[in-house]
Coordinates of C-alpha atoms and ligand atoms in Angstrom, one line a residue:
X1 CA -11.5 8.9 18.4
X2 CA -9.2 6.1 19.5
X3 CA -9.5 4.4 22.9
X4 CA -6.8 2.4 24.5
X5 CA -8.8 -0.8 24.3
X6 CA -9.6 -0.5 20.7
X7 CA -7.7 -2.5 18.1
X8 CA -6.5 -0.4 15.1
X9 CA -7.4 -1.3 11.6
X10 CA -4.3 -2.8 10.1
X11 CA -3.4 -2.0 6.5
X12 CA -0.5 -4.0 5.1
X13 CA 1.2 -3.2 1.8
X14 CA 2.7 -6.3 0.4
X15 CA 3.9 -7.7 -2.9
X16 CA 7.0 -9.9 -3.1
X17 CA 7.7 -8.4 -6.4
X18 CA 9.9 -5.3 -5.9
X19 CA 9.2 -1.8 -7.1
X20 CA 5.5 -2.0 -7.6
X21 CA 4.6 1.1 -5.4
X22 CA 4.2 -0.3 -1.9
X23 CA 6.1 2.4 -0.1
X24 CA 4.8 5.3 -2.2
X25 CA 1.2 4.2 -1.8
X26 CA 1.7 3.3 1.9
X27 CA 3.0 6.8 2.7
X28 CA 0.1 8.5 0.8
X29 CA -2.5 6.4 2.5
X30 CA -0.9 7.0 6.0
X31 CA -0.8 10.8 5.4
X32 CA -4.3 10.9 3.9
X33 CA -5.7 9.2 7.0
X34 CA -3.6 11.4 9.4
X35 CA -4.8 14.5 7.5
X36 CA -8.4 13.4 8.2
X37 CA -7.7 13.5 11.9
X38 CA -7.2 9.8 12.5
X39 CA -4.5 8.5 14.9
X40 CA -2.1 6.8 12.5
X41 CA 0.9 4.6 13.2
X42 CA 3.3 3.3 10.6
X43 CA 5.7 0.3 10.7
X44 CA 8.4 -0.1 8.0
X45 CA 9.5 -3.7 7.7
X46 CA 12.0 -3.0 4.9
X47 CA 15.1 -2.4 7.0
X48 CA 17.4 -2.3 4.0
X49 CA 15.7 0.3 1.9
X50 CA 13.6 2.0 4.7
X51 CA 11.7 3.9 2.1
X52 CA 8.7 4.7 4.3
X53 CA 10.9 5.4 7.3
X54 CA 13.1 7.7 5.3
X55 CA 10.1 9.4 3.8
X56 CA 8.8 10.2 7.3
X57 CA 12.3 11.3 8.5
X58 CA 12.4 13.7 5.5
X59 CA 8.9 14.9 6.5
X60 CA 10.1 15.5 10.1
X61 CA 13.0 17.5 8.8
X62 CA 10.7 19.6 6.6
X63 CA 8.5 20.3 9.6
X64 CA 11.5 21.4 11.6
X65 CA 12.9 23.5 8.7
X66 CA 9.7 25.3 7.8
X67 CA 7.9 25.3 11.1
X68 CA 4.8 24.0 9.3
X69 CA 2.3 21.9 11.1
X70 CA 2.1 18.8 8.8
X71 CA 0.3 15.6 10.0
X72 CA 2.8 12.8 10.5
X73 CA 2.2 9.2 11.7
X74 CA 4.0 7.8 14.7
X75 CA 6.5 5.4 13.1
X76 CA 9.2 2.8 13.6
X77 CA 11.5 0.8 11.3
X78 CA 12.0 -2.8 12.2
X79 CA 15.5 -4.3 12.2
X80 CA 14.3 -7.3 10.1
X81 CA 15.7 -9.8 12.5
X82 CA 14.2 -9.8 16.0
X83 CA 10.8 -11.4 16.6
X84 CA 10.7 -9.8 20.0
X85 CA 11.3 -6.3 18.6
X86 CA 8.7 -6.9 15.9
X87 CA 6.1 -7.8 18.5
X88 CA 7.2 -4.9 20.7
X89 CA 7.0 -2.3 17.9
X90 CA 3.7 -3.7 16.6
X91 CA 2.1 -3.5 20.0
X92 CA 3.5 -0.1 20.8
X93 CA 2.3 1.4 17.5
X94 CA -1.1 -0.3 17.8
X95 CA -1.7 1.3 21.2
X96 CA -4.2 4.1 20.8
X97 CA -4.1 4.1 17.0
X98 CA -7.0 4.0 14.7
X99 CA -4.9 2.7 11.8
X100 CA -1.6 0.9 11.7
X101 CA 0.0 1.1 8.2
X102 CA 2.7 -1.5 7.5
X103 CA 5.1 -1.4 4.6
X104 CA 6.9 -4.6 3.7
X105 CA 10.0 -5.4 1.5
X106 CA 9.6 -6.5 -2.1
X107 CA 10.9 -10.0 -1.4
X108 CA 9.9 -13.1 0.7
X109 CA 10.3 -12.0 4.3
X110 CA 9.0 -13.7 7.4
X111 CA 7.9 -10.5 9.1
X112 CA 6.0 -9.5 6.0
X113 CA 4.2 -12.8 6.2
X114 CA 3.4 -12.3 9.8
X115 CA 2.1 -8.8 9.2
X116 CA 0.0 -10.0 6.2
X117 CA -1.6 -12.6 8.4
X118 CA -2.6 -9.8 10.8
X119 CA -3.9 -7.5 8.1
X120 CA -7.5 -6.3 8.0
X121 CA -6.8 -4.7 4.7
X122 CA -4.0 -6.3 2.6
X123 CA -3.0 -4.1 -0.3
X124 CA -1.0 -5.5 -3.2
X125 CA 0.0 -2.8 -5.6
X126 CA 0.9 -3.8 -9.1
X127 CA 1.7 -2.2 -12.4
X128 CA -0.3 -2.9 -15.5
X129 CA 2.2 -5.6 -16.6
X130 CA 2.1 -9.3 -17.0
X131 CA 5.5 -9.4 -15.3
X132 CA 3.8 -8.1 -12.1
X133 CA 0.7 -10.2 -12.7
X134 CA 2.8 -13.4 -12.9
X135 CA 3.3 -13.3 -9.1
X136 CA -0.4 -13.7 -8.5
X137 CA -1.6 -15.6 -11.6
X138 CA -0.5 -17.2 -14.8
X139 CA -2.0 -16.6 -18.2
X140 CA -2.3 -18.5 -21.4
X141 CA 0.2 -16.9 -23.9
X142 CA -2.3 -16.8 -26.7
X143 CA -5.6 -16.1 -25.1
X144 CA -4.3 -14.2 -22.1
X145 CA -6.9 -16.1 -20.1
X146 CA -5.9 -17.0 -16.5
X147 CA -4.7 -20.6 -16.3
X148 CA -3.9 -20.8 -12.6
X149 CA -3.3 -18.6 -9.5
X150 CA 0.4 -18.3 -8.6
X151 CA 2.1 -19.1 -5.3
X152 CA 1.6 -15.7 -3.9
X153 CA -2.2 -15.8 -4.4
X154 CA -2.2 -19.3 -2.9
X155 CA -0.2 -18.0 0.1
X156 CA -2.7 -15.3 0.8
X157 CA -5.6 -17.7 0.3
X158 CA -4.0 -19.9 3.1
X159 CA -3.4 -16.8 5.3
X160 CA -7.1 -15.9 5.0
X161 CA -8.2 -19.4 5.7
X162 CA -6.0 -19.5 8.8
X163 CA -7.3 -16.2 9.9
X164 CA -10.9 -17.2 9.5
X165 CA -10.2 -20.3 11.6
X166 CA -8.3 -18.4 14.3
X167 CA -10.8 -15.7 15.0
X168 CA -13.5 -15.8 12.4
X169 CA -12.4 -12.4 10.9
X170 CA -11.5 -11.7 7.3
X171 CA -8.6 -10.2 5.4
X172 CA -9.9 -7.8 2.7
X173 CA -7.4 -8.4 -0.1
X174 CA -7.1 -5.5 -2.5
X175 CA -5.1 -5.5 -5.7
X176 CA -4.3 -1.9 -6.3
X177 CA -3.3 -0.8 -9.8
X178 CA -0.4 1.6 -9.5
X179 CA 1.3 3.8 -12.1
X180 CA -1.7 3.5 -14.5
X181 CA -1.0 5.0 -17.9
X182 CA -3.5 5.5 -20.7
X183 CA -1.1 5.2 -23.6
X184 CA -0.8 1.4 -23.6
X185 CA -4.5 0.6 -24.2
X186 CA -4.1 -3.0 -25.4
X187 CA -1.8 -4.3 -22.7
X188 CA -3.9 -2.4 -20.1
X189 CA -7.1 -4.1 -21.3
X190 CA -5.5 -7.5 -21.3
X191 CA -4.2 -7.1 -17.8
X192 CA -7.6 -5.7 -16.7
X193 CA -9.4 -8.8 -18.1
X194 CA -6.9 -11.2 -16.5
X195 CA -7.3 -9.4 -13.2
X196 CA -11.1 -9.6 -13.3
X197 CA -10.9 -13.3 -13.9
X198 CA -8.4 -14.0 -11.2
X199 CA -10.3 -11.7 -8.7
X200 CA -13.4 -13.9 -9.1
X201 CA -11.3 -17.0 -8.6
X202 CA -9.3 -16.1 -5.6
X203 CA -11.4 -13.4 -4.2
X204 CA -9.6 -10.1 -4.2
X205 CA -11.0 -6.6 -5.0
X206 CA -9.4 -4.4 -7.6
X207 CA -9.0 -0.7 -6.9
X208 CA -7.6 2.1 -8.9
X209 CA -4.3 3.5 -7.5
X210 CA -2.0 6.4 -8.4
X211 CA -1.4 7.3 -12.0
X212 CA 2.1 7.4 -13.5
X213 CA 3.3 10.9 -12.4
X214 CA 6.8 12.4 -11.9
X215 CA 5.5 14.3 -8.9
X216 CA 5.3 11.1 -6.9
X217 CA 9.0 10.7 -7.2
X218 CA 9.9 14.4 -6.7
X219 CA 8.1 14.6 -3.3
X220 CA 10.3 12.2 -1.4
X221 CA 13.2 14.4 -0.4
X222 CA 10.9 16.8 1.4
X223 CA 8.7 14.0 2.7
X224 CA 5.6 15.7 1.2
X225 CA 2.5 14.2 -0.4
X226 CA -0.1 15.4 -2.8
X227 CA -2.2 16.4 0.2
X228 CA 0.2 19.0 1.5
X229 CA -1.4 21.6 -0.7
X230 CA 0.1 24.7 1.0
X231 CA 3.5 23.5 0.1
X232 CA 2.9 23.6 -3.6
X233 CA 1.8 27.2 -4.0
X234 CA -0.8 27.5 -6.7
X235 CA -1.9 24.0 -7.8
X236 CA -1.5 23.1 -11.4
X237 CA -4.0 20.9 -13.3
X238 CA -1.7 17.9 -12.8
X239 CA -1.8 18.3 -9.0
X240 CA -5.6 18.7 -9.1
X241 CA -5.9 15.4 -11.1
X242 CA -3.4 13.7 -8.8
X243 CA -5.4 14.7 -5.7
X244 CA -8.5 13.4 -7.4
X245 CA -7.0 10.0 -8.1
X246 CA -5.8 9.9 -4.5
X247 CA -9.3 10.7 -3.3
X248 CA -10.7 7.9 -5.5
X249 CA -8.1 5.4 -4.2
X250 CA -9.0 6.2 -0.6
X251 CA -12.7 5.8 -1.4
X252 CA -12.1 2.5 -3.1
X253 CA -10.0 1.1 -0.2
X254 CA -13.2 1.5 1.8
X255 CA -11.4 1.8 5.1
X256 CA -13.5 2.0 8.3
X257 CA -15.3 5.2 9.2
X258 CA -16.1 7.4 10.9
X259 CA -13.4 9.9 9.8
X260 CA -14.1 13.4 8.6
X261 CA -14.1 13.8 4.8
X262 CA -10.8 14.3 3.1
X263 CA -10.0 17.9 1.8
X264 CA -12.9 19.3 3.8
Ligands
ATP301 N1 2.4 6.5 -9.2 C1 3.7 6.6 -9.5 N2 4.2 7.5 -10.5 C2 5.5 7.6 -10.7 N3 6.4 6.9 -10.1 C3 6.1 6.1 -9.1 C4 4.7 5.9 -8.8 N4 4.6 5.0 -7.8 C5 5.9 4.6 -7.5 N5 6.8 5.3 -8.3 C6 8.2 5.1 -8.4 O1 8.5 3.7 -8.6 C7 9.6 3.3 -7.8 C8 9.2 2.2 -6.9 O2 8.2 2.7 -6.0 P1 8.2 2.2 -4.5 O3 9.5 2.4 -3.9 O4 7.0 2.9 -3.9 O5 7.9 0.7 -4.7 P2 8.0 -0.5 -3.7 O6 7.0 -1.6 -4.1 O7 8.0 0.0 -2.3 O8 9.5 -1.0 -4.0 P3 10.3 -2.1 -3.1 O9 9.8 -3.4 -3.5 O10 11.7 -1.9 -3.7 O11 10.2 -1.7 -1.7 C9 10.1 4.5 -7.1 O12 11.1 5.1 -7.9 C10 8.9 5.4 -7.0 O13 9.2 6.8 -6.9
MG302 MG1 9.3 -0.2 -0.7

């Protein structure tokens, strides 16, 4: 599918707020695309935590240990310091890839900003919490109506403007709702309403992400995802539901085709 001359679709997971689900979602998206037969590369810019890099290292160890043939992206972890090495890794991973998935640290980071400026799809995972929302927008304490976008939304607005000016292309900014639970109906509704208002104002799309499930934390040591069905034995109802939400998330991200259907 890939040709050397083609530019990959770049998907960047970014949110300066820590612990919102960037790495977990990035790994699932990368593996889901690789499982569809796409050429996927992955760049981890969080050299301190290296969650995505370690996830794939664990996956490589599982492949060696079990002899199973699991799809795995070509991946590199950046050292967080060298601009030359960032460019080198970026170009090497982009070569021949259909998708380049980039995970960034949960803090302000110059390489995260550079990656975001190059994104075709910029995914900002957030939990249903006004603490997470605060990074992108502020709300009135009584009405919960959006009063103004926050600095991070303004930064992305600027990045999109710069990108449009530079090459006329667009950054599809997607706010992905991670760890959705259905027990906190009132807070969830308020966050939803505030997100809808802000989405219209600053122009992002809202997509459903992964639900709150222990399984997403348990899979890390083996480097497995919900897609590695053979590894789970008989799938329980929770796994079936989790795969369904992953399928919905992939659909809503609306990444470029053609790729064969997932779970064919
Ligand atoms: N859908 C989910 N259900 C349950 N736990 C989750 C889910 N998504 C993420 N987690 C857990 O939440 C924590 C933070 O997730 P993750 O490391 O993916 O976030 P992050 O945004 O990459 O964090 P950081 O900013 O520190 O890099 C981890 O313990 C992870 O296992
Ligand atoms: Mg992370």
